[in-house]
PDB file of C-alpha atoms and ligand atoms in Angstrom:
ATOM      1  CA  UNK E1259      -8.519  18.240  -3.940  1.00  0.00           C
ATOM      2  CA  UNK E1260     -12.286  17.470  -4.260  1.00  0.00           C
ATOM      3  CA  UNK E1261     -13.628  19.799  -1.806  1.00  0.00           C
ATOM      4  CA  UNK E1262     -11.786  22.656  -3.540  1.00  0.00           C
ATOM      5  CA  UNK E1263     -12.425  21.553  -6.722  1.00  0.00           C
ATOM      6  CA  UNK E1264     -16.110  23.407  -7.299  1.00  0.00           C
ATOM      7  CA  UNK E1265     -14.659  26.801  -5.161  1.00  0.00           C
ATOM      8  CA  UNK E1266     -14.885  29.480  -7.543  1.00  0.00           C
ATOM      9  CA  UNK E1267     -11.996  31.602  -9.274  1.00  0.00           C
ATOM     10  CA  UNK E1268     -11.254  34.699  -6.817  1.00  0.00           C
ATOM     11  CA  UNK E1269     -12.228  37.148  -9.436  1.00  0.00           C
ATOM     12  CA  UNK E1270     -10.083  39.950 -11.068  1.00  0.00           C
ATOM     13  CA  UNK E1271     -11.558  43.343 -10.316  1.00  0.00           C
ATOM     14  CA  UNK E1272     -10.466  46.874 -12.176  1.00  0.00           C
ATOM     15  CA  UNK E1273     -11.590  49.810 -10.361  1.00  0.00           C
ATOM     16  CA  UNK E1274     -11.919  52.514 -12.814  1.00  0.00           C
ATOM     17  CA  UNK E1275     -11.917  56.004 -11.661  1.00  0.00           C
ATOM     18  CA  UNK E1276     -12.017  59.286 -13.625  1.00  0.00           C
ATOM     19  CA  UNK E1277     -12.976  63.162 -12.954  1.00  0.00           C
ATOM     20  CA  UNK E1278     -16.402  64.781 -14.362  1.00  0.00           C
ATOM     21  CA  UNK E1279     -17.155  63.642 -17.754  1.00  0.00           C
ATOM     22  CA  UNK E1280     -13.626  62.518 -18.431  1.00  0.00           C
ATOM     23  CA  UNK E1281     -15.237  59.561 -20.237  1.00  0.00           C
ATOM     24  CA  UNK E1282     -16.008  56.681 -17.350  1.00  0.00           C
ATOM     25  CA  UNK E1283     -19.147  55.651 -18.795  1.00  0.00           C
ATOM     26  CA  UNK E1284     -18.312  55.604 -22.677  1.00  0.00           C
ATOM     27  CA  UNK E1285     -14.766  54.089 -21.703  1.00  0.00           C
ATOM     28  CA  UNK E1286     -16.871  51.164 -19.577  1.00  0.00           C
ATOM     29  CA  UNK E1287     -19.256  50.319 -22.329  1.00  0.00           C
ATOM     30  CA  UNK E1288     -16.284  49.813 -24.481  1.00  0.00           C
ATOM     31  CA  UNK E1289     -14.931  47.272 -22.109  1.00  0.00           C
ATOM     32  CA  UNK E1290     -18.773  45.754 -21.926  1.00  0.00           C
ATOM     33  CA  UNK E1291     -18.585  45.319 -25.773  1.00  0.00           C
ATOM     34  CA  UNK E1292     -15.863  43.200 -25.107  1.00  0.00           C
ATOM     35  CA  UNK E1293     -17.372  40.843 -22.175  1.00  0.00           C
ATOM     36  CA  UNK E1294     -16.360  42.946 -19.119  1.00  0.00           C
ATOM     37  CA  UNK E1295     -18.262  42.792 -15.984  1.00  0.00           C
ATOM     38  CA  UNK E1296     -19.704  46.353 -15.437  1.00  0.00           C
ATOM     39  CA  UNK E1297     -20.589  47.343 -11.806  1.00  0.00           C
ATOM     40  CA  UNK E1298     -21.234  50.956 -11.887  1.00  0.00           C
ATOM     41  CA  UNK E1299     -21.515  53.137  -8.709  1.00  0.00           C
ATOM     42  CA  UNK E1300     -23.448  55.641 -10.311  1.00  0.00           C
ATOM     43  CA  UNK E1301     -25.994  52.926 -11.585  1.00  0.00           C
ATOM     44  CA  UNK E1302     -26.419  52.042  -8.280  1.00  0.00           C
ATOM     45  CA  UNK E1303     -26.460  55.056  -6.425  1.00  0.00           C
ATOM     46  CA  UNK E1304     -29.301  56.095  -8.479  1.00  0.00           C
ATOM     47  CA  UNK E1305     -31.318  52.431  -8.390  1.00  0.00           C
ATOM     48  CA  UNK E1306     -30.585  52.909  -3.929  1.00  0.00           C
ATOM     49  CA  UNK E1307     -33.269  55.600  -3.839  1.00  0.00           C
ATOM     50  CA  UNK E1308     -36.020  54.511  -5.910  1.00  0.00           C
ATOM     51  CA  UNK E1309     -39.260  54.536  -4.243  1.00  0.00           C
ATOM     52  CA  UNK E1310     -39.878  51.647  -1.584  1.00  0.00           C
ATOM     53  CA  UNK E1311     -35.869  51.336  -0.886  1.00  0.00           C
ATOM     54  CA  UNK E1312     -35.224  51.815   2.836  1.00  0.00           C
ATOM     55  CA  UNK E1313     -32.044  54.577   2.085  1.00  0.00           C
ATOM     56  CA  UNK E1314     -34.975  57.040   0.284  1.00  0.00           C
ATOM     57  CA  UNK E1315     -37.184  56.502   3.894  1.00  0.00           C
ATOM     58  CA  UNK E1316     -33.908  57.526   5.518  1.00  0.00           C
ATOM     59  CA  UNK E1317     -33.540  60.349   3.667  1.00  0.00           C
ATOM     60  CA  UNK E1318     -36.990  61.625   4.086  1.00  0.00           C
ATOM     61  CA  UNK E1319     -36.434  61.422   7.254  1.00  0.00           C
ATOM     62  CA  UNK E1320     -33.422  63.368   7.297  1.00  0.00           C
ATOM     63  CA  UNK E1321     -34.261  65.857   5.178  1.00  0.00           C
ATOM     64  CA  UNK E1322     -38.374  65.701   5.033  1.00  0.00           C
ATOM     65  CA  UNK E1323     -40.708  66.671   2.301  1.00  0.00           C
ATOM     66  CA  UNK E1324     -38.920  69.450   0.911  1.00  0.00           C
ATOM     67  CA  UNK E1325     -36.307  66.922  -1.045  1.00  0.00           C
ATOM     68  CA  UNK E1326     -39.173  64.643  -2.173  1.00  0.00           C
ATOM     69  CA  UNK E1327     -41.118  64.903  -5.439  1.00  0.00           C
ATOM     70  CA  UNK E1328     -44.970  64.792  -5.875  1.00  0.00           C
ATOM     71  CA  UNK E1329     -44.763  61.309  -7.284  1.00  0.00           C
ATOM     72  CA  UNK E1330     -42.911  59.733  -4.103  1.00  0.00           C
ATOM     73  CA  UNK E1331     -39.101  59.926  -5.745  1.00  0.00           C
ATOM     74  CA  UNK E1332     -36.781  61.682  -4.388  1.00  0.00           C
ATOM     75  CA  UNK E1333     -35.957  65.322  -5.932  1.00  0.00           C
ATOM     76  CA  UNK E1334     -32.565  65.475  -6.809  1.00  0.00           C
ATOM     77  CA  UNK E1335     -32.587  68.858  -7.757  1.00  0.00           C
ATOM     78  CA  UNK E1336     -33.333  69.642  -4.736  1.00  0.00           C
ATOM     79  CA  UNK E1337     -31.379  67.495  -2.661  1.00  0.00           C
ATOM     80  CA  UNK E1338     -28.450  68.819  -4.547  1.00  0.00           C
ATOM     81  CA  UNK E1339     -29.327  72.426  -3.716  1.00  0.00           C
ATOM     82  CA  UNK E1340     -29.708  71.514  -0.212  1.00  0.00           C
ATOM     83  CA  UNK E1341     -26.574  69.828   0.130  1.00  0.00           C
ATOM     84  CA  UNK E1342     -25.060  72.723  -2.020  1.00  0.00           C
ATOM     85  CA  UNK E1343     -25.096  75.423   0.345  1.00  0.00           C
ATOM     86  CA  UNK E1344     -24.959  73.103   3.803  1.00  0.00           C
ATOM     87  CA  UNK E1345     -21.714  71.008   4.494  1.00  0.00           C
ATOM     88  CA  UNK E1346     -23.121  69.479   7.081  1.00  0.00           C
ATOM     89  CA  UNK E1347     -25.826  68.231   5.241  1.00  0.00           C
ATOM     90  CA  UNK E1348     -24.054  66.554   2.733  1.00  0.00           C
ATOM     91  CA  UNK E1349     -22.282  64.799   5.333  1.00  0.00           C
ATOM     92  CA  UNK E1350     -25.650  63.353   6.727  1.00  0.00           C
ATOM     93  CA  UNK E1351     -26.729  62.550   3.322  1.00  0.00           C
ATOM     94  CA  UNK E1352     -23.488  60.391   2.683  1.00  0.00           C
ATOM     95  CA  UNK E1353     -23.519  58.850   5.981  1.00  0.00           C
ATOM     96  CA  UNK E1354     -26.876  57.666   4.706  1.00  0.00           C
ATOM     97  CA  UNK E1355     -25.921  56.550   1.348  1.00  0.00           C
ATOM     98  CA  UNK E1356     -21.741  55.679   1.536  1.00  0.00           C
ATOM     99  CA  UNK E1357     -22.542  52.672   3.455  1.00  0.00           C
ATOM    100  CA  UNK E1358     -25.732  51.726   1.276  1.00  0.00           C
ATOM    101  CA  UNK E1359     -23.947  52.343  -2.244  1.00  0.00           C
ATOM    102  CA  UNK E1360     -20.671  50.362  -0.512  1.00  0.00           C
ATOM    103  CA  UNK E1361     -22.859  47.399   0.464  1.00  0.00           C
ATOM    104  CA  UNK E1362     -24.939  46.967  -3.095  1.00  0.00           C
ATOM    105  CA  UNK E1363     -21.623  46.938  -4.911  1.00  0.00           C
ATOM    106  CA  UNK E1364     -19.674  44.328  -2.850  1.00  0.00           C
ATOM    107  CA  UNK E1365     -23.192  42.440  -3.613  1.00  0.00           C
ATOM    108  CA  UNK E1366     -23.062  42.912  -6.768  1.00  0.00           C
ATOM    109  CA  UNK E1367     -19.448  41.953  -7.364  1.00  0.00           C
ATOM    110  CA  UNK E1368     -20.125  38.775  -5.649  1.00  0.00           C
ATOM    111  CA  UNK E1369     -22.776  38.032  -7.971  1.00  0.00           C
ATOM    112  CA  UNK E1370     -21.164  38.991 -11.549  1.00  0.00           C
ATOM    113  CA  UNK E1371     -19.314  36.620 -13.626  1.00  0.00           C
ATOM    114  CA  UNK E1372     -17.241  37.374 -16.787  1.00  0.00           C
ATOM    115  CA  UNK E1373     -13.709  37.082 -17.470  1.00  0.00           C
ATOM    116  CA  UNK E1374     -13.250  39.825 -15.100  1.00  0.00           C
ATOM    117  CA  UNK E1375     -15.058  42.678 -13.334  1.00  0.00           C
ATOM    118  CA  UNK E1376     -14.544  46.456 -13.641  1.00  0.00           C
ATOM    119  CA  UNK E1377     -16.428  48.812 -11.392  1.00  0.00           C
ATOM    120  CA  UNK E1378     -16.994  52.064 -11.895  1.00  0.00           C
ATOM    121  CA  UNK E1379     -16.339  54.290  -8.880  1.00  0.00           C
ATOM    122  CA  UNK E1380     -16.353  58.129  -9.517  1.00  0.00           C
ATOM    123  CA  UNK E1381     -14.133  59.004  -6.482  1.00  0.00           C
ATOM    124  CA  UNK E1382     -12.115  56.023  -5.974  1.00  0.00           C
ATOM    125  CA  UNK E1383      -9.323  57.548  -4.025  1.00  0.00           C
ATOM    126  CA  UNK E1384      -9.657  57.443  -0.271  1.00  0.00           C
ATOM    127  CA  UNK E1385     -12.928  55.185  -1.042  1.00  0.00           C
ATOM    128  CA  UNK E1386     -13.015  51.885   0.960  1.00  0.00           C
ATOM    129  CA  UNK E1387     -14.054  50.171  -2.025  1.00  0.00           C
ATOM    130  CA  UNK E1388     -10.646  50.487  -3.303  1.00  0.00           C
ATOM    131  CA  UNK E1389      -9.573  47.669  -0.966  1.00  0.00           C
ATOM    132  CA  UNK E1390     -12.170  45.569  -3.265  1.00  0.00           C
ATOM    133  CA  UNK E1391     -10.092  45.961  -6.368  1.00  0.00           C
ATOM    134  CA  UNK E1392      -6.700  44.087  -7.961  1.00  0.00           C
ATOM    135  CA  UNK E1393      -5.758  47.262 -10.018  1.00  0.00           C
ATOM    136  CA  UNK E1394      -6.859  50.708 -10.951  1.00  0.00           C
ATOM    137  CA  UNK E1395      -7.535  52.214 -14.252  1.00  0.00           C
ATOM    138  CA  UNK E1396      -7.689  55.803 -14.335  1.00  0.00           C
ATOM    139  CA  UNK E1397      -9.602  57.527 -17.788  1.00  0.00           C
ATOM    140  CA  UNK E1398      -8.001  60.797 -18.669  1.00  0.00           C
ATOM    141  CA  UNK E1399      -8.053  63.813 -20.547  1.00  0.00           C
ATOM    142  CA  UNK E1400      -6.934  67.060 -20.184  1.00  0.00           C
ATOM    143  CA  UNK E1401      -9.147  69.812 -18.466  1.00  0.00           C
ATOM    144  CA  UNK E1402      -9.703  71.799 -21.473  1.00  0.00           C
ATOM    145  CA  UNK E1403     -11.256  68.558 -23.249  1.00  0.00           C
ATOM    146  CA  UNK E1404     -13.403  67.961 -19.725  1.00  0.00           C
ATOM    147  CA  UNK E1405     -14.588  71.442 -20.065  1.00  0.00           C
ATOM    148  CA  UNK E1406     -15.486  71.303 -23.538  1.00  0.00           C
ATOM    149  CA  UNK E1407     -17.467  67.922 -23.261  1.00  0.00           C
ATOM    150  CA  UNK E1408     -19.469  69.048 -20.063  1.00  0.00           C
ATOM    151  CA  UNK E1409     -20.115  72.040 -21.756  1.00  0.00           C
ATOM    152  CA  UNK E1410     -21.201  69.975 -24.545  1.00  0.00           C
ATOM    153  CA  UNK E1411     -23.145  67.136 -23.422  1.00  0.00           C
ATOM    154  CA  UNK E1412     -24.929  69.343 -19.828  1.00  0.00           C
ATOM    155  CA  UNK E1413     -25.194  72.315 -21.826  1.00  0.00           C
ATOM    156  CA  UNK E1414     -23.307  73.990 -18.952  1.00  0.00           C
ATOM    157  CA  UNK E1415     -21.755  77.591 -18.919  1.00  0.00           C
ATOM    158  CA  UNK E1416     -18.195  77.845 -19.117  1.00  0.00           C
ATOM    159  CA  UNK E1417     -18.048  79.360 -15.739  1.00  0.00           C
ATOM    160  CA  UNK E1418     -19.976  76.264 -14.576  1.00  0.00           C
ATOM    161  CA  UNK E1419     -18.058  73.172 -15.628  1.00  0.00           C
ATOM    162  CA  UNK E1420     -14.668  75.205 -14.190  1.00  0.00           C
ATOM    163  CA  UNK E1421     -16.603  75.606 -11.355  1.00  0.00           C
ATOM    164  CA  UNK E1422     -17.288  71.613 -11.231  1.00  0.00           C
ATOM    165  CA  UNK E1423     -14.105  70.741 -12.081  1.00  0.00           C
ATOM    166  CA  UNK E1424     -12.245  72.951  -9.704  1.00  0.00           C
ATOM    167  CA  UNK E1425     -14.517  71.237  -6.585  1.00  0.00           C
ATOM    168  CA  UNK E1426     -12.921  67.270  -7.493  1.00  0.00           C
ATOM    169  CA  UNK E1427      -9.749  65.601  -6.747  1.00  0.00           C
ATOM    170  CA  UNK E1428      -6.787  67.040  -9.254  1.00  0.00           C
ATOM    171  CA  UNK E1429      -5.658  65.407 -11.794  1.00  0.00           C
ATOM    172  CA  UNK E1430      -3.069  64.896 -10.567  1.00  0.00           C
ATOM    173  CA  UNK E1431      -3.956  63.193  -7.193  1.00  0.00           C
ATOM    174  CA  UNK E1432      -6.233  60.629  -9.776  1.00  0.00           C
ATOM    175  CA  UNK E1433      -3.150  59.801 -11.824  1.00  0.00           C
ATOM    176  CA  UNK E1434      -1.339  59.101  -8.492  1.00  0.00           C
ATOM    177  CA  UNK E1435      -3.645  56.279  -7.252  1.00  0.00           C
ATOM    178  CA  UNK E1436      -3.485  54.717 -11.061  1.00  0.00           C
ATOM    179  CA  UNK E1437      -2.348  50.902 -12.031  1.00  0.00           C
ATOM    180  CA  UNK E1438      -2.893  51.609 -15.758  1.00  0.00           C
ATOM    181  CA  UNK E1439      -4.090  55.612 -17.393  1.00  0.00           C
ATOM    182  CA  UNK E1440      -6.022  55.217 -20.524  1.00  0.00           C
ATOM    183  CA  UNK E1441      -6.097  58.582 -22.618  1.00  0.00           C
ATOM    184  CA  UNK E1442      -9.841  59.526 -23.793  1.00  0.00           C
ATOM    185  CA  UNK E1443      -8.362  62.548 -25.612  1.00  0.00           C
ATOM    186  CA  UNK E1444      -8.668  61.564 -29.040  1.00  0.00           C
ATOM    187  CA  UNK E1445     -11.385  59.963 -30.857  1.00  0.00           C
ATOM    188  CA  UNK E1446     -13.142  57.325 -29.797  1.00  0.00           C
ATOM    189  CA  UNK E1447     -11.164  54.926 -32.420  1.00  0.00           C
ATOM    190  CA  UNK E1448      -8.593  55.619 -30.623  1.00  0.00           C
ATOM    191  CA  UNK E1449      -9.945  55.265 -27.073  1.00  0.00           C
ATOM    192  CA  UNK E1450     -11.590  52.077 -28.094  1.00  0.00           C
ATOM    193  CA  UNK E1451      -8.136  50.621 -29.098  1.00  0.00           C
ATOM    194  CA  UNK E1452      -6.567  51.514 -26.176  1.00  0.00           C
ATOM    195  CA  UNK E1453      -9.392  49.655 -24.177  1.00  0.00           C
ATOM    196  CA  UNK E1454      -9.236  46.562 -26.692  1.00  0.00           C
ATOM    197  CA  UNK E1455      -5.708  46.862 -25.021  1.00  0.00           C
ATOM    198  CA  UNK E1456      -6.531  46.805 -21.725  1.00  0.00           C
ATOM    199  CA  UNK E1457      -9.088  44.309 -22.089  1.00  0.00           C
ATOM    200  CA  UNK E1458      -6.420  42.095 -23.306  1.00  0.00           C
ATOM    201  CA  UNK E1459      -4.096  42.431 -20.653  1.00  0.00           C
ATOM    202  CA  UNK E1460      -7.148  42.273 -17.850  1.00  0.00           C
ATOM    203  CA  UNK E1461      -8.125  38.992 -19.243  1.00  0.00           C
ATOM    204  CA  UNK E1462      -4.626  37.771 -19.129  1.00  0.00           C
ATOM    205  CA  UNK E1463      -3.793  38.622 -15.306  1.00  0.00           C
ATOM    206  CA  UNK E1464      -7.415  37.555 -14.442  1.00  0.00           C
ATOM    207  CA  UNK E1465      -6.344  34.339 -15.705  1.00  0.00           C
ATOM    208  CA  UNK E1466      -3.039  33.901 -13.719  1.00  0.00           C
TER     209      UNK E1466
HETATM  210  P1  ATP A2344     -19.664  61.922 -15.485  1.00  0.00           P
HETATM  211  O1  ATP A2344     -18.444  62.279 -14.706  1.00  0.00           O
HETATM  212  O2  ATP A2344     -20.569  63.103 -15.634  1.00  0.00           O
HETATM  213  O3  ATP A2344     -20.366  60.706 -14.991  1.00  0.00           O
HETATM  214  P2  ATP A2344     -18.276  60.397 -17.537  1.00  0.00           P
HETATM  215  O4  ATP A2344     -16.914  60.445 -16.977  1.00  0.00           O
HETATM  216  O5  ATP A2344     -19.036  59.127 -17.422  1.00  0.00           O
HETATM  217  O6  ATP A2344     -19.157  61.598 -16.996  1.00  0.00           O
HETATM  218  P3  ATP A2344     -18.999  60.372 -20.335  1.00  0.00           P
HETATM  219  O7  ATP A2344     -20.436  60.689 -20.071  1.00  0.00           O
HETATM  220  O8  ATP A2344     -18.630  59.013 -20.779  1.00  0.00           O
HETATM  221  O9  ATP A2344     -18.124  60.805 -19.070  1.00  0.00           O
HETATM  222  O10 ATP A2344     -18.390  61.398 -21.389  1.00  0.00           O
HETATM  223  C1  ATP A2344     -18.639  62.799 -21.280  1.00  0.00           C
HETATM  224  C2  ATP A2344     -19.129  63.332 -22.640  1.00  0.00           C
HETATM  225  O11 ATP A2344     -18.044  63.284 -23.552  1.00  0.00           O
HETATM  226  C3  ATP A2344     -20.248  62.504 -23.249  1.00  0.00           C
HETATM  227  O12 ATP A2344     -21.122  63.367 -23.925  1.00  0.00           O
HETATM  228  C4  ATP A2344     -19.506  61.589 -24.215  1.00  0.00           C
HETATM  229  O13 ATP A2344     -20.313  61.201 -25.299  1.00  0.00           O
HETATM  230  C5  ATP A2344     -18.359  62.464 -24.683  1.00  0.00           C
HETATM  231  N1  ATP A2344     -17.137  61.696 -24.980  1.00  0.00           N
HETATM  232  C6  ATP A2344     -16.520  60.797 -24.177  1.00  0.00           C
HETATM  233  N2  ATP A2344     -15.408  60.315 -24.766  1.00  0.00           N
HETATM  234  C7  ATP A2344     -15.306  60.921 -25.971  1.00  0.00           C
HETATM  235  C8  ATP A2344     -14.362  60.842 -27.048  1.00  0.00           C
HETATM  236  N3  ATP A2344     -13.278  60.060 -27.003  1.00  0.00           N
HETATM  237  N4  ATP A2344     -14.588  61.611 -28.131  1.00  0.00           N
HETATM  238  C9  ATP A2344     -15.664  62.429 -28.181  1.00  0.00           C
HETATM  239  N5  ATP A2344     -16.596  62.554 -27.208  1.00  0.00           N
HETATM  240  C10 ATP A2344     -16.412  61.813 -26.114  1.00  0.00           C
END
């Protein structure tokens, strides 16, 4: 039919989810390697605040000068401390941002080509930007690996990274919400055949 002819492809989307340093971002630039869409959350939470977006005027607002650096960007150290200690403030501050961060991605997924798209969202589960995605891909490892690679890579305490880990969604309750688990616990040979996997797969449903 000629006036469907030029509609494009729905595309395939893969929402991959994962606790604290389980792996989301080495685990997506394996799938970029291979000609994945990436549409990370984090990326975009971050790029939502810069100087002369209107969420970072919001949150000045909200919060005043106390959160803001000398140079006009917004001090995350001490937003986090803020929100640390004050529930209610990290509700405001996600009432500002949820919607924001929600928005730029659906943008974004509009926009991006590629054979199909997987987006990044930290706390998929209960998010309403799981409704955006075909399947879910959960990266996992055990706790003891999370703990040694925070530890590792933040130069966190012990004490710390348990701490960090004990305030997200089990394990358990991630591997619930999961289409497809793939196991960063080995090296990354391994990981990155286990993605080469996936990738194959993703490009065959996304072509269906
Ligand atoms: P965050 O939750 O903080 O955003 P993340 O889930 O994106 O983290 P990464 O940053 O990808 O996790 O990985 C955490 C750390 O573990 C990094 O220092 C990374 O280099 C290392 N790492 C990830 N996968 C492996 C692996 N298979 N073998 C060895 N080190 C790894």
């Amino acid at each position: 039919m000629p006036e469907t002819r030029d509609a494009p492809r729905p595309r395939f989307r893969v929402g991959l989810t994962g606790g604290i340093a389980s792996g989301k971002t080495t685990v997506s630039s394996l799938f970029a390697d291979l000609g994945a869409a990436i549409i990370d959350t984090d990326v975009i939470a971050r790029e939502v605040v810069e100087p002369g977006r209107p969420a970072l005027a919001a949150i000045r607002n909200e919060f005043g000068e106390a959160v803001m650096a000398e140079d006009g960007t917004l001090d995350r150290a001490a937003m986090r401390r803020v929100i640390f200690t004050d529930a209610d403030a990290r509700r405001r501050l996600e009432a500002i941002l949820h919607p924001v961060i929600r928005d730029e991605t659906i943008r974004q997924a509009a926009a991006a080509d590629g054979p199909y798209q997987l987006i990044v969202v930290p706390l998929l589960a209960g998010s309403p930007l799981a409704a955006l995605m075909d399947r879910i891909l959960v990266v996992d490892c055990d706790e003891a690996t999370q703990i040694r690679r925070l530890m590792d890579r933040d130069a966190e305490s012990e004490g710390q990274a348990r701490r960090m880990l004990a305030a997200q969604v089990s394990r358990e309750d991630r591997l619930a919400i999961a289409d497809d688990v793939v196991d960063n616990g080995g090296d990354l040979d391994e990981t990155r055949a286990r993605v080469e996997a996936l990738h194959r797969k993703y490009v065959d449903l996304a072509a269906r």
